[in-house]
Amino acid sequence: MLKSLPLTALVAALALGACNQAPKTTDNESVAVENAVAPDDSTLNEAPVVEDADDATAVTVAAVPKAAAGIAAADAAPLHDAGTIEDEIRDGKNVQRIRYGDGWAWTRGGKIVRTADRDGKEVAYFRPGEGKPFFVQRGDRSYAFQGGKPTREFDHDGKARAPDADRVREADEAATKAHDRREQAEQARDHARDNPRGDHDRDHRPGATPSPAPSPTATSDHGRDRDRDRDRDRH
């Protein structure tokens, strides 16, 4: 038999659950998180599309943690830099979004500065022109990198510490996936530029089977039937 919780305990439990959830944001400052749309797989699996930020439907992504009070300036720096990119994306100025099968990528000034998986839970930030991320998020943990190596781990409250061996492996895996997503996004953008109409025609869609052309034999038989009918009408 289930026991009912006192009202105060229930409120506290709900508040704790809310605090333990990873904060979320959107890539459009005019759209609230609860109103953002997560396109389904069929949408993402369409031909890659490059979208202007002010025309695209907002998607939900994990927010950059705020630096905890009192942490060293060097530890707070990657959080600040990633947060600045996040703000620029939400502001939408000079920003485009690449929508493709594995998720999303955002460009500013033509350079990819952020990638995210389909669910917006694995997010990575890049300095313009660099192939390796300087900051990645995975669930409730985030990692900062220098020279391609993870140097700091952050919890969802923005507290920093040196990552242990297990966390280093997790950070390296997250960074590798982020690098791969960036490469895939570059290819998707090139594909979208080469196919501005999005390859929506059936016979030109990737993987589509073109309509078969009539065989020479069928064409010849059809021609002989037509000549036979013409001779019969003449007589």
mmCIF file of N, CA and C in Angstrom, residues 106-209:
data_model
loop_
_atom_site.group_PDB
_atom_site.id
_atom_site.type_symbol
_atom_site.label_atom_id
_atom_site.label_comp_id
_atom_site.label_asym_id
_atom_site.label_seq_id
_atom_site.Cartn_x
_atom_site.Cartn_y
_atom_site.Cartn_z
ATOM 1 N N TRP A 106 25.569 24.683 -35.679
ATOM 2 C CA TRP A 106 25.322 26.113 -35.814
ATOM 3 C C TRP A 106 26.584 26.798 -36.298
ATOM 4 N N THR A 107 26.435 27.679 -37.276
ATOM 5 C CA THR A 107 27.574 28.424 -37.791
ATOM 6 C C THR A 107 27.387 29.900 -37.493
ATOM 7 N N ARG A 108 28.494 30.569 -37.277
ATOM 8 C CA ARG A 108 28.493 32.031 -37.130
ATOM 9 C C ARG A 108 29.625 32.568 -37.983
ATOM 10 N N GLY A 109 29.272 33.455 -38.898
ATOM 11 C CA GLY A 109 30.274 33.928 -39.842
ATOM 12 C C GLY A 109 30.790 32.827 -40.731
ATOM 13 N N GLY A 110 29.974 31.809 -40.969
ATOM 14 C CA GLY A 110 30.364 30.695 -41.837
ATOM 15 C C GLY A 110 31.168 29.617 -41.155
ATOM 16 N N LYS A 111 31.513 29.769 -39.869
ATOM 17 C CA LYS A 111 32.301 28.787 -39.135
ATOM 18 C C LYS A 111 31.415 28.045 -38.140
ATOM 19 N N ILE A 112 31.572 26.720 -38.065
ATOM 20 C CA ILE A 112 30.795 25.936 -37.108
ATOM 21 C C ILE A 112 31.291 26.228 -35.695
ATOM 22 N N VAL A 113 30.378 26.646 -34.829
ATOM 23 C CA VAL A 113 30.739 26.988 -33.454
ATOM 24 C C VAL A 113 30.041 26.095 -32.425
ATOM 25 N N ARG A 114 29.029 25.338 -32.860
ATOM 26 C CA ARG A 114 28.360 24.431 -31.926
ATOM 27 C C ARG A 114 27.743 23.268 -32.677
ATOM 28 N N THR A 115 27.763 22.080 -32.067
ATOM 29 C CA THR A 115 27.043 20.923 -32.583
ATOM 30 C C THR A 115 26.216 20.320 -31.459
ATOM 31 N N ALA A 116 25.199 19.559 -31.835
ATOM 32 C CA ALA A 116 24.376 18.866 -30.842
ATOM 33 C C ALA A 116 23.805 17.614 -31.474
ATOM 34 N N ASP A 117 23.575 16.590 -30.635
ATOM 35 C CA ASP A 117 22.937 15.386 -31.143
ATOM 36 C C ASP A 117 21.449 15.649 -31.337
ATOM 37 N N ARG A 118 20.719 14.632 -31.795
ATOM 38 C CA ARG A 118 19.306 14.789 -32.113
ATOM 39 C C ARG A 118 18.492 15.300 -30.925
ATOM 40 N N ASP A 119 18.844 14.833 -29.709
ATOM 41 C CA ASP A 119 18.067 15.178 -28.526
ATOM 42 C C ASP A 119 18.538 16.466 -27.863
ATOM 43 N N GLY A 120 19.628 17.043 -28.351
ATOM 44 C CA GLY A 120 20.140 18.265 -27.756
ATOM 45 C C GLY A 120 20.774 18.070 -26.396
ATOM 46 N N LYS A 121 21.164 16.828 -26.064
ATOM 47 C CA LYS A 121 21.749 16.541 -24.755
ATOM 48 C C LYS A 121 23.268 16.470 -24.792
ATOM 49 N N GLU A 122 23.817 16.095 -25.953
ATOM 50 C CA GLU A 122 25.268 16.107 -26.120
ATOM 51 C C GLU A 122 25.615 17.303 -26.998
ATOM 52 N N VAL A 123 26.235 18.291 -26.389
ATOM 53 C CA VAL A 123 26.489 19.570 -27.048
ATOM 54 C C VAL A 123 27.978 19.876 -26.986
ATOM 55 N N ALA A 124 28.515 20.445 -28.055
ATOM 56 C CA ALA A 124 29.935 20.775 -28.094
ATOM 57 C C ALA A 124 30.119 22.163 -28.682
ATOM 58 N N TYR A 125 31.106 22.887 -28.157
ATOM 59 C CA TYR A 125 31.415 24.239 -28.601
ATOM 60 C C TYR A 125 32.817 24.282 -29.190
ATOM 61 N N PHE A 126 32.932 25.007 -30.312
ATOM 62 C CA PHE A 126 34.185 25.091 -31.052
ATOM 63 C C PHE A 126 34.587 26.550 -31.227
ATOM 64 N N ARG A 127 35.886 26.777 -31.164
ATOM 65 C CA ARG A 127 36.363 28.091 -31.566
ATOM 66 C C ARG A 127 36.356 28.133 -33.089
ATOM 67 N N PRO A 128 36.023 29.288 -33.671
ATOM 68 C CA PRO A 128 35.883 29.365 -35.131
ATOM 69 C C PRO A 128 37.100 28.815 -35.864
ATOM 70 N N GLY A 129 36.858 27.875 -36.779
ATOM 71 C CA GLY A 129 37.916 27.301 -37.590
ATOM 72 C C GLY A 129 38.619 26.109 -36.982
ATOM 73 N N GLU A 130 38.327 25.763 -35.729
ATOM 74 C CA GLU A 130 38.983 24.627 -35.078
ATOM 75 C C GLU A 130 38.129 23.378 -35.177
ATOM 76 N N GLY A 131 38.787 22.233 -35.382
ATOM 77 C CA GLY A 131 38.060 20.974 -35.542
ATOM 78 C C GLY A 131 37.781 20.254 -34.244
ATOM 79 N N LYS A 132 38.501 20.604 -33.176
ATOM 80 C CA LYS A 132 38.293 19.962 -31.885
ATOM 81 C C LYS A 132 37.556 20.917 -30.949
ATOM 82 N N PRO A 133 36.627 20.409 -30.156
ATOM 83 C CA PRO A 133 35.865 21.297 -29.268
ATOM 84 C C PRO A 133 36.707 21.743 -28.075
ATOM 85 N N PHE A 134 36.393 22.924 -27.554
ATOM 86 C CA PHE A 134 37.032 23.360 -26.318
ATOM 87 C C PHE A 134 36.136 23.114 -25.109
ATOM 88 N N PHE A 135 34.864 22.754 -25.384
ATOM 89 C CA PHE A 135 33.924 22.514 -24.288
ATOM 90 C C PHE A 135 32.847 21.559 -24.786
ATOM 91 N N VAL A 136 32.575 20.491 -24.016
ATOM 92 C CA VAL A 136 31.528 19.545 -24.380
ATOM 93 C C VAL A 136 30.632 19.281 -23.177
ATOM 94 N N GLN A 137 29.373 18.996 -23.473
ATOM 95 C CA GLN A 137 28.402 18.648 -22.441
ATOM 96 C C GLN A 137 27.848 17.264 -22.726
ATOM 97 N N ARG A 138 27.723 16.483 -21.675
ATOM 98 C CA ARG A 138 27.118 15.157 -21.794
ATOM 99 C C ARG A 138 26.330 14.901 -20.518
ATOM 100 N N GLY A 139 25.013 14.946 -20.647
ATOM 101 C CA GLY A 139 24.178 14.765 -19.464
ATOM 102 C C GLY A 139 24.412 15.874 -18.456
ATOM 103 N N ASP A 140 24.638 15.497 -17.201
ATOM 104 C CA ASP A 140 24.848 16.478 -16.132
ATOM 105 C C ASP A 140 26.298 16.920 -16.001
ATOM 106 N N ARG A 141 27.196 16.374 -16.837
ATOM 107 C CA ARG A 141 28.603 16.727 -16.730
ATOM 108 C C ARG A 141 29.075 17.464 -17.975
ATOM 109 N N SER A 142 30.059 18.329 -17.774
ATOM 110 C CA SER A 142 30.678 19.074 -18.870
ATOM 111 C C SER A 142 32.185 18.998 -18.705
ATOM 112 N N TYR A 143 32.889 19.182 -19.827
ATOM 113 C CA TYR A 143 34.343 19.092 -19.802
ATOM 114 C C TYR A 143 34.953 20.234 -20.614
ATOM 115 N N ALA A 144 36.031 20.781 -20.080
ATOM 116 C CA ALA A 144 36.811 21.785 -20.787
ATOM 117 C C ALA A 144 38.102 21.146 -21.283
ATOM 118 N N PHE A 145 38.556 21.596 -22.458
ATOM 119 C CA PHE A 145 39.734 21.015 -23.093
ATOM 120 C C PHE A 145 40.762 22.103 -23.395
ATOM 121 N N GLN A 146 42.019 21.718 -23.301
ATOM 122 C CA GLN A 146 43.128 22.541 -23.766
ATOM 123 C C GLN A 146 44.084 21.639 -24.533
ATOM 124 N N GLY A 147 44.420 22.055 -25.752
ATOM 125 C CA GLY A 147 45.291 21.224 -26.574
ATOM 126 C C GLY A 147 44.711 19.860 -26.853
ATOM 127 N N GLY A 148 43.388 19.760 -26.899
ATOM 128 C CA GLY A 148 42.730 18.490 -27.173
ATOM 129 C C GLY A 148 42.623 17.564 -25.980
ATOM 130 N N LYS A 149 43.094 17.981 -24.808
ATOM 131 C CA LYS A 149 43.062 17.150 -23.609
ATOM 132 C C LYS A 149 42.077 17.721 -22.596
ATOM 133 N N PRO A 150 41.265 16.841 -21.965
ATOM 134 C CA PRO A 150 40.329 17.340 -20.948
ATOM 135 C C PRO A 150 41.084 17.800 -19.697
ATOM 136 N N THR A 151 40.837 19.040 -19.284
ATOM 137 C CA THR A 151 41.544 19.592 -18.131
ATOM 138 C C THR A 151 40.638 19.831 -16.928
ATOM 139 N N ARG A 152 39.349 20.033 -17.175
ATOM 140 C CA ARG A 152 38.419 20.297 -16.089
ATOM 141 C C ARG A 152 37.079 19.605 -16.348
ATOM 142 N N GLU A 153 36.494 19.127 -15.270
ATOM 143 C CA GLU A 153 35.143 18.566 -15.286
ATOM 144 C C GLU A 153 34.243 19.497 -14.479
ATOM 145 N N PHE A 154 33.023 19.725 -14.979
ATOM 146 C CA PHE A 154 32.057 20.580 -14.297
ATOM 147 C C PHE A 154 30.780 19.792 -14.026
ATOM 148 N N ASP A 155 30.184 20.011 -12.852
ATOM 149 C CA ASP A 155 28.865 19.440 -12.616
ATOM 150 C C ASP A 155 27.811 20.450 -13.064
ATOM 151 N N HIS A 156 26.505 20.107 -12.879
ATOM 152 C CA HIS A 156 25.463 20.989 -13.408
ATOM 153 C C HIS A 156 25.363 22.299 -12.643
ATOM 154 N N ASP A 157 26.057 22.393 -11.474
ATOM 155 C CA ASP A 157 26.086 23.641 -10.716
ATOM 156 C C ASP A 157 27.286 24.504 -11.078
ATOM 157 N N GLY A 158 28.088 24.056 -12.042
ATOM 158 C CA GLY A 158 29.229 24.846 -12.470
ATOM 159 C C GLY A 158 30.438 24.747 -11.564
ATOM 160 N N LYS A 159 30.490 23.710 -10.728
ATOM 161 C CA LYS A 159 31.659 23.490 -9.882
ATOM 162 C C LYS A 159 32.700 22.693 -10.664
ATOM 163 N N ALA A 160 33.961 23.086 -10.504
ATOM 164 C CA ALA A 160 35.032 22.501 -11.310
ATOM 165 C C ALA A 160 35.934 21.603 -10.482
ATOM 166 N N ARG A 161 36.490 20.596 -11.159
ATOM 167 C CA ARG A 161 37.503 19.753 -10.546
ATOM 168 C C ARG A 161 38.290 19.069 -11.658
ATOM 169 N N ALA A 162 39.433 18.526 -11.306
ATOM 170 C CA ALA A 162 40.226 17.773 -12.278
ATOM 171 C C ALA A 162 39.558 16.425 -12.526
ATOM 172 N N PRO A 163 39.379 16.011 -13.769
ATOM 173 C CA PRO A 163 38.714 14.732 -14.053
ATOM 174 C C PRO A 163 39.601 13.550 -13.683
ATOM 175 N N ASP A 164 38.977 12.504 -13.132
ATOM 176 C CA ASP A 164 39.737 11.284 -12.862
ATOM 177 C C ASP A 164 39.838 10.458 -14.146
ATOM 178 N N ALA A 165 40.445 9.285 -14.045
ATOM 179 C CA ALA A 165 40.708 8.480 -15.245
ATOM 180 C C ALA A 165 39.425 8.106 -15.986
ATOM 181 N N ASP A 166 38.368 7.741 -15.251
ATOM 182 C CA ASP A 166 37.108 7.374 -15.888
ATOM 183 C C ASP A 166 36.497 8.567 -16.610
ATOM 184 N N ARG A 167 36.566 9.727 -15.976
ATOM 185 C CA ARG A 167 35.994 10.933 -16.575
ATOM 186 C C ARG A 167 36.806 11.383 -17.794
ATOM 187 N N VAL A 168 38.120 11.163 -17.739
ATOM 188 C CA VAL A 168 38.954 11.497 -18.898
ATOM 189 C C VAL A 168 38.533 10.661 -20.099
ATOM 190 N N ARG A 169 38.277 9.387 -19.874
ATOM 191 C CA ARG A 169 37.831 8.520 -20.979
ATOM 192 C C ARG A 169 36.485 8.991 -21.515
ATOM 193 N N GLU A 170 35.585 9.344 -20.612
ATOM 194 C CA GLU A 170 34.272 9.830 -21.048
ATOM 195 C C GLU A 170 34.403 11.131 -21.833
ATOM 196 N N ALA A 171 35.250 12.023 -21.347
ATOM 197 C CA ALA A 171 35.461 13.300 -22.029
ATOM 198 C C ALA A 171 36.060 13.084 -23.415
ATOM 199 N N ASP A 172 37.045 12.214 -23.516
ATOM 200 C CA ASP A 172 37.672 11.935 -24.815
ATOM 201 C C ASP A 172 36.647 11.356 -25.792
ATOM 202 N N GLU A 173 35.796 10.465 -25.299
ATOM 203 C CA GLU A 173 34.765 9.879 -26.162
ATOM 204 C C GLU A 173 33.790 10.951 -26.634
ATOM 205 N N ALA A 174 33.382 11.835 -25.723
ATOM 206 C CA ALA A 174 32.458 12.900 -26.096
ATOM 207 C C ALA A 174 33.090 13.846 -27.107
ATOM 208 N N ALA A 175 34.373 14.155 -26.929
ATOM 209 C CA ALA A 175 35.054 15.052 -27.859
ATOM 210 C C ALA A 175 35.201 14.413 -29.235
ATOM 211 N N THR A 176 35.473 13.117 -29.276
ATOM 212 C CA THR A 176 35.591 12.416 -30.558
ATOM 213 C C THR A 176 34.261 12.439 -31.301
ATOM 214 N N LYS A 177 33.183 12.178 -30.586
ATOM 215 C CA LYS A 177 31.861 12.225 -31.221
ATOM 216 C C LYS A 177 31.549 13.632 -31.723
ATOM 217 N N ALA A 178 31.928 14.639 -30.929
ATOM 218 C CA ALA A 178 31.685 16.015 -31.347
ATOM 219 C C ALA A 178 32.472 16.353 -32.603
ATOM 220 N N HIS A 179 33.714 15.904 -32.671
ATOM 221 C CA HIS A 179 34.526 16.123 -33.869
ATOM 222 C C HIS A 179 33.879 15.457 -35.081
ATOM 223 N N ASP A 180 33.400 14.228 -34.905
ATOM 224 C CA ASP A 180 32.756 13.510 -36.009
ATOM 225 C C ASP A 180 31.483 14.233 -36.453
ATOM 226 N N ARG A 181 30.710 14.726 -35.485
ATOM 227 C CA ARG A 181 29.490 15.460 -35.854
ATOM 228 C C ARG A 181 29.830 16.725 -36.633
ATOM 229 N N ARG A 182 30.898 17.375 -36.236
ATOM 230 C CA ARG A 182 31.298 18.581 -36.955
ATOM 231 C C ARG A 182 31.666 18.244 -38.397
ATOM 232 N N GLU A 183 32.420 17.164 -38.590
ATOM 233 C CA GLU A 183 32.790 16.752 -39.945
ATOM 234 C C GLU A 183 31.546 16.402 -40.763
ATOM 235 N N GLN A 184 30.616 15.682 -40.148
ATOM 236 C CA GLN A 184 29.383 15.320 -40.848
ATOM 237 C C GLN A 184 28.564 16.558 -41.186
ATOM 238 N N ALA A 185 28.567 17.534 -40.284
ATOM 239 C CA ALA A 185 27.830 18.773 -40.537
ATOM 240 C C ALA A 185 28.450 19.548 -41.696
ATOM 241 N N GLU A 186 29.782 19.555 -41.780
ATOM 242 C CA GLU A 186 30.448 20.208 -42.905
ATOM 243 C C GLU A 186 30.026 19.561 -44.221
ATOM 244 N N GLN A 187 30.013 18.227 -44.235
ATOM 245 C CA GLN A 187 29.603 17.521 -45.450
ATOM 246 C C GLN A 187 28.138 17.810 -45.768
ATOM 247 N N ALA A 188 27.308 17.843 -44.730
ATOM 248 C CA ALA A 188 25.881 18.128 -44.940
ATOM 249 C C ALA A 188 25.694 19.525 -45.513
ATOM 250 N N ARG A 189 26.466 20.480 -45.011
ATOM 251 C CA ARG A 189 26.355 21.842 -45.538
ATOM 252 C C ARG A 189 26.769 21.899 -46.998
ATOM 253 N N ASP A 190 27.861 21.211 -47.356
ATOM 254 C CA ASP A 190 28.292 21.182 -48.752
ATOM 255 C C ASP A 190 27.221 20.550 -49.631
ATOM 256 N N HIS A 191 26.598 19.478 -49.109
ATOM 257 C CA HIS A 191 25.545 18.810 -49.875
ATOM 258 C C HIS A 191 24.362 19.758 -50.073
ATOM 259 N N ALA A 192 24.004 20.498 -49.016
ATOM 260 C CA ALA A 192 22.872 21.423 -49.115
ATOM 261 C C ALA A 192 23.165 22.543 -50.108
ATOM 262 N N ARG A 193 24.414 22.994 -50.152
ATOM 263 C CA ARG A 193 24.785 24.041 -51.111
ATOM 264 C C ARG A 193 24.728 23.528 -52.534
ATOM 265 N N ASP A 194 25.133 22.272 -52.739
ATOM 266 C CA ASP A 194 25.113 21.691 -54.078
ATOM 267 C C ASP A 194 23.706 21.329 -54.521
ATOM 268 N N ASN A 195 22.804 21.182 -53.554
ATOM 269 C CA ASN A 195 21.424 20.787 -53.864
ATOM 270 C C ASN A 195 20.470 21.751 -53.160
ATOM 271 N N PRO A 196 20.394 22.993 -53.629
ATOM 272 C CA PRO A 196 19.608 24.007 -52.919
ATOM 273 C C PRO A 196 18.133 23.689 -52.800
ATOM 274 N N ARG A 197 17.595 22.830 -53.687
ATOM 275 C CA ARG A 197 16.179 22.478 -53.588
ATOM 276 C C ARG A 197 15.929 21.318 -52.639
ATOM 277 N N GLY A 198 16.991 20.782 -52.060
ATOM 278 C CA GLY A 198 16.820 19.749 -51.044
ATOM 279 C C GLY A 198 16.610 18.357 -51.570
ATOM 280 N N ASP A 199 16.799 18.144 -52.906
ATOM 281 C CA ASP A 199 16.657 16.782 -53.464
ATOM 282 C C ASP A 199 15.307 16.166 -53.147
ATOM 283 N N HIS A 200 14.252 16.966 -53.287
ATOM 284 C CA HIS A 200 12.936 16.424 -52.963
ATOM 285 C C HIS A 200 12.321 15.618 -54.100
ATOM 286 N N ASP A 201 12.888 15.763 -55.350
ATOM 287 C CA ASP A 201 12.364 14.961 -56.447
ATOM 288 C C ASP A 201 12.667 13.500 -56.189
ATOM 289 N N ARG A 202 11.718 12.646 -56.423
ATOM 290 C CA ARG A 202 11.844 11.242 -56.053
ATOM 291 C C ARG A 202 13.048 10.588 -56.695
ATOM 292 N N ASP A 203 13.262 10.835 -58.007
ATOM 293 C CA ASP A 203 14.325 10.131 -58.707
ATOM 294 C C ASP A 203 15.705 10.683 -58.372
ATOM 295 N N HIS A 204 15.780 11.827 -57.623
ATOM 296 C CA HIS A 204 17.072 12.395 -57.276
ATOM 297 C C HIS A 204 17.344 12.324 -55.794
ATOM 298 N N ARG A 205 16.403 11.776 -55.024
ATOM 299 C CA ARG A 205 16.606 11.677 -53.591
ATOM 300 C C ARG A 205 17.632 10.597 -53.300
ATOM 301 N N PRO A 206 18.554 10.832 -52.310
ATOM 302 C CA PRO A 206 19.555 9.796 -52.004
ATOM 303 C C PRO A 206 18.908 8.466 -51.681
ATOM 304 N N GLY A 207 19.366 7.412 -52.364
ATOM 305 C CA GLY A 207 18.829 6.089 -52.106
ATOM 306 C C GLY A 207 17.584 5.757 -52.903
ATOM 307 N N ALA A 208 17.043 6.753 -53.641
ATOM 308 C CA ALA A 208 15.830 6.485 -54.398
ATOM 309 C C ALA A 208 16.158 5.653 -55.635
ATOM 310 N N THR A 209 15.198 4.870 -56.079
ATOM 311 C CA THR A 209 15.368 4.045 -57.274
ATOM 312 C C THR A 209 14.743 4.768 -58.450
#
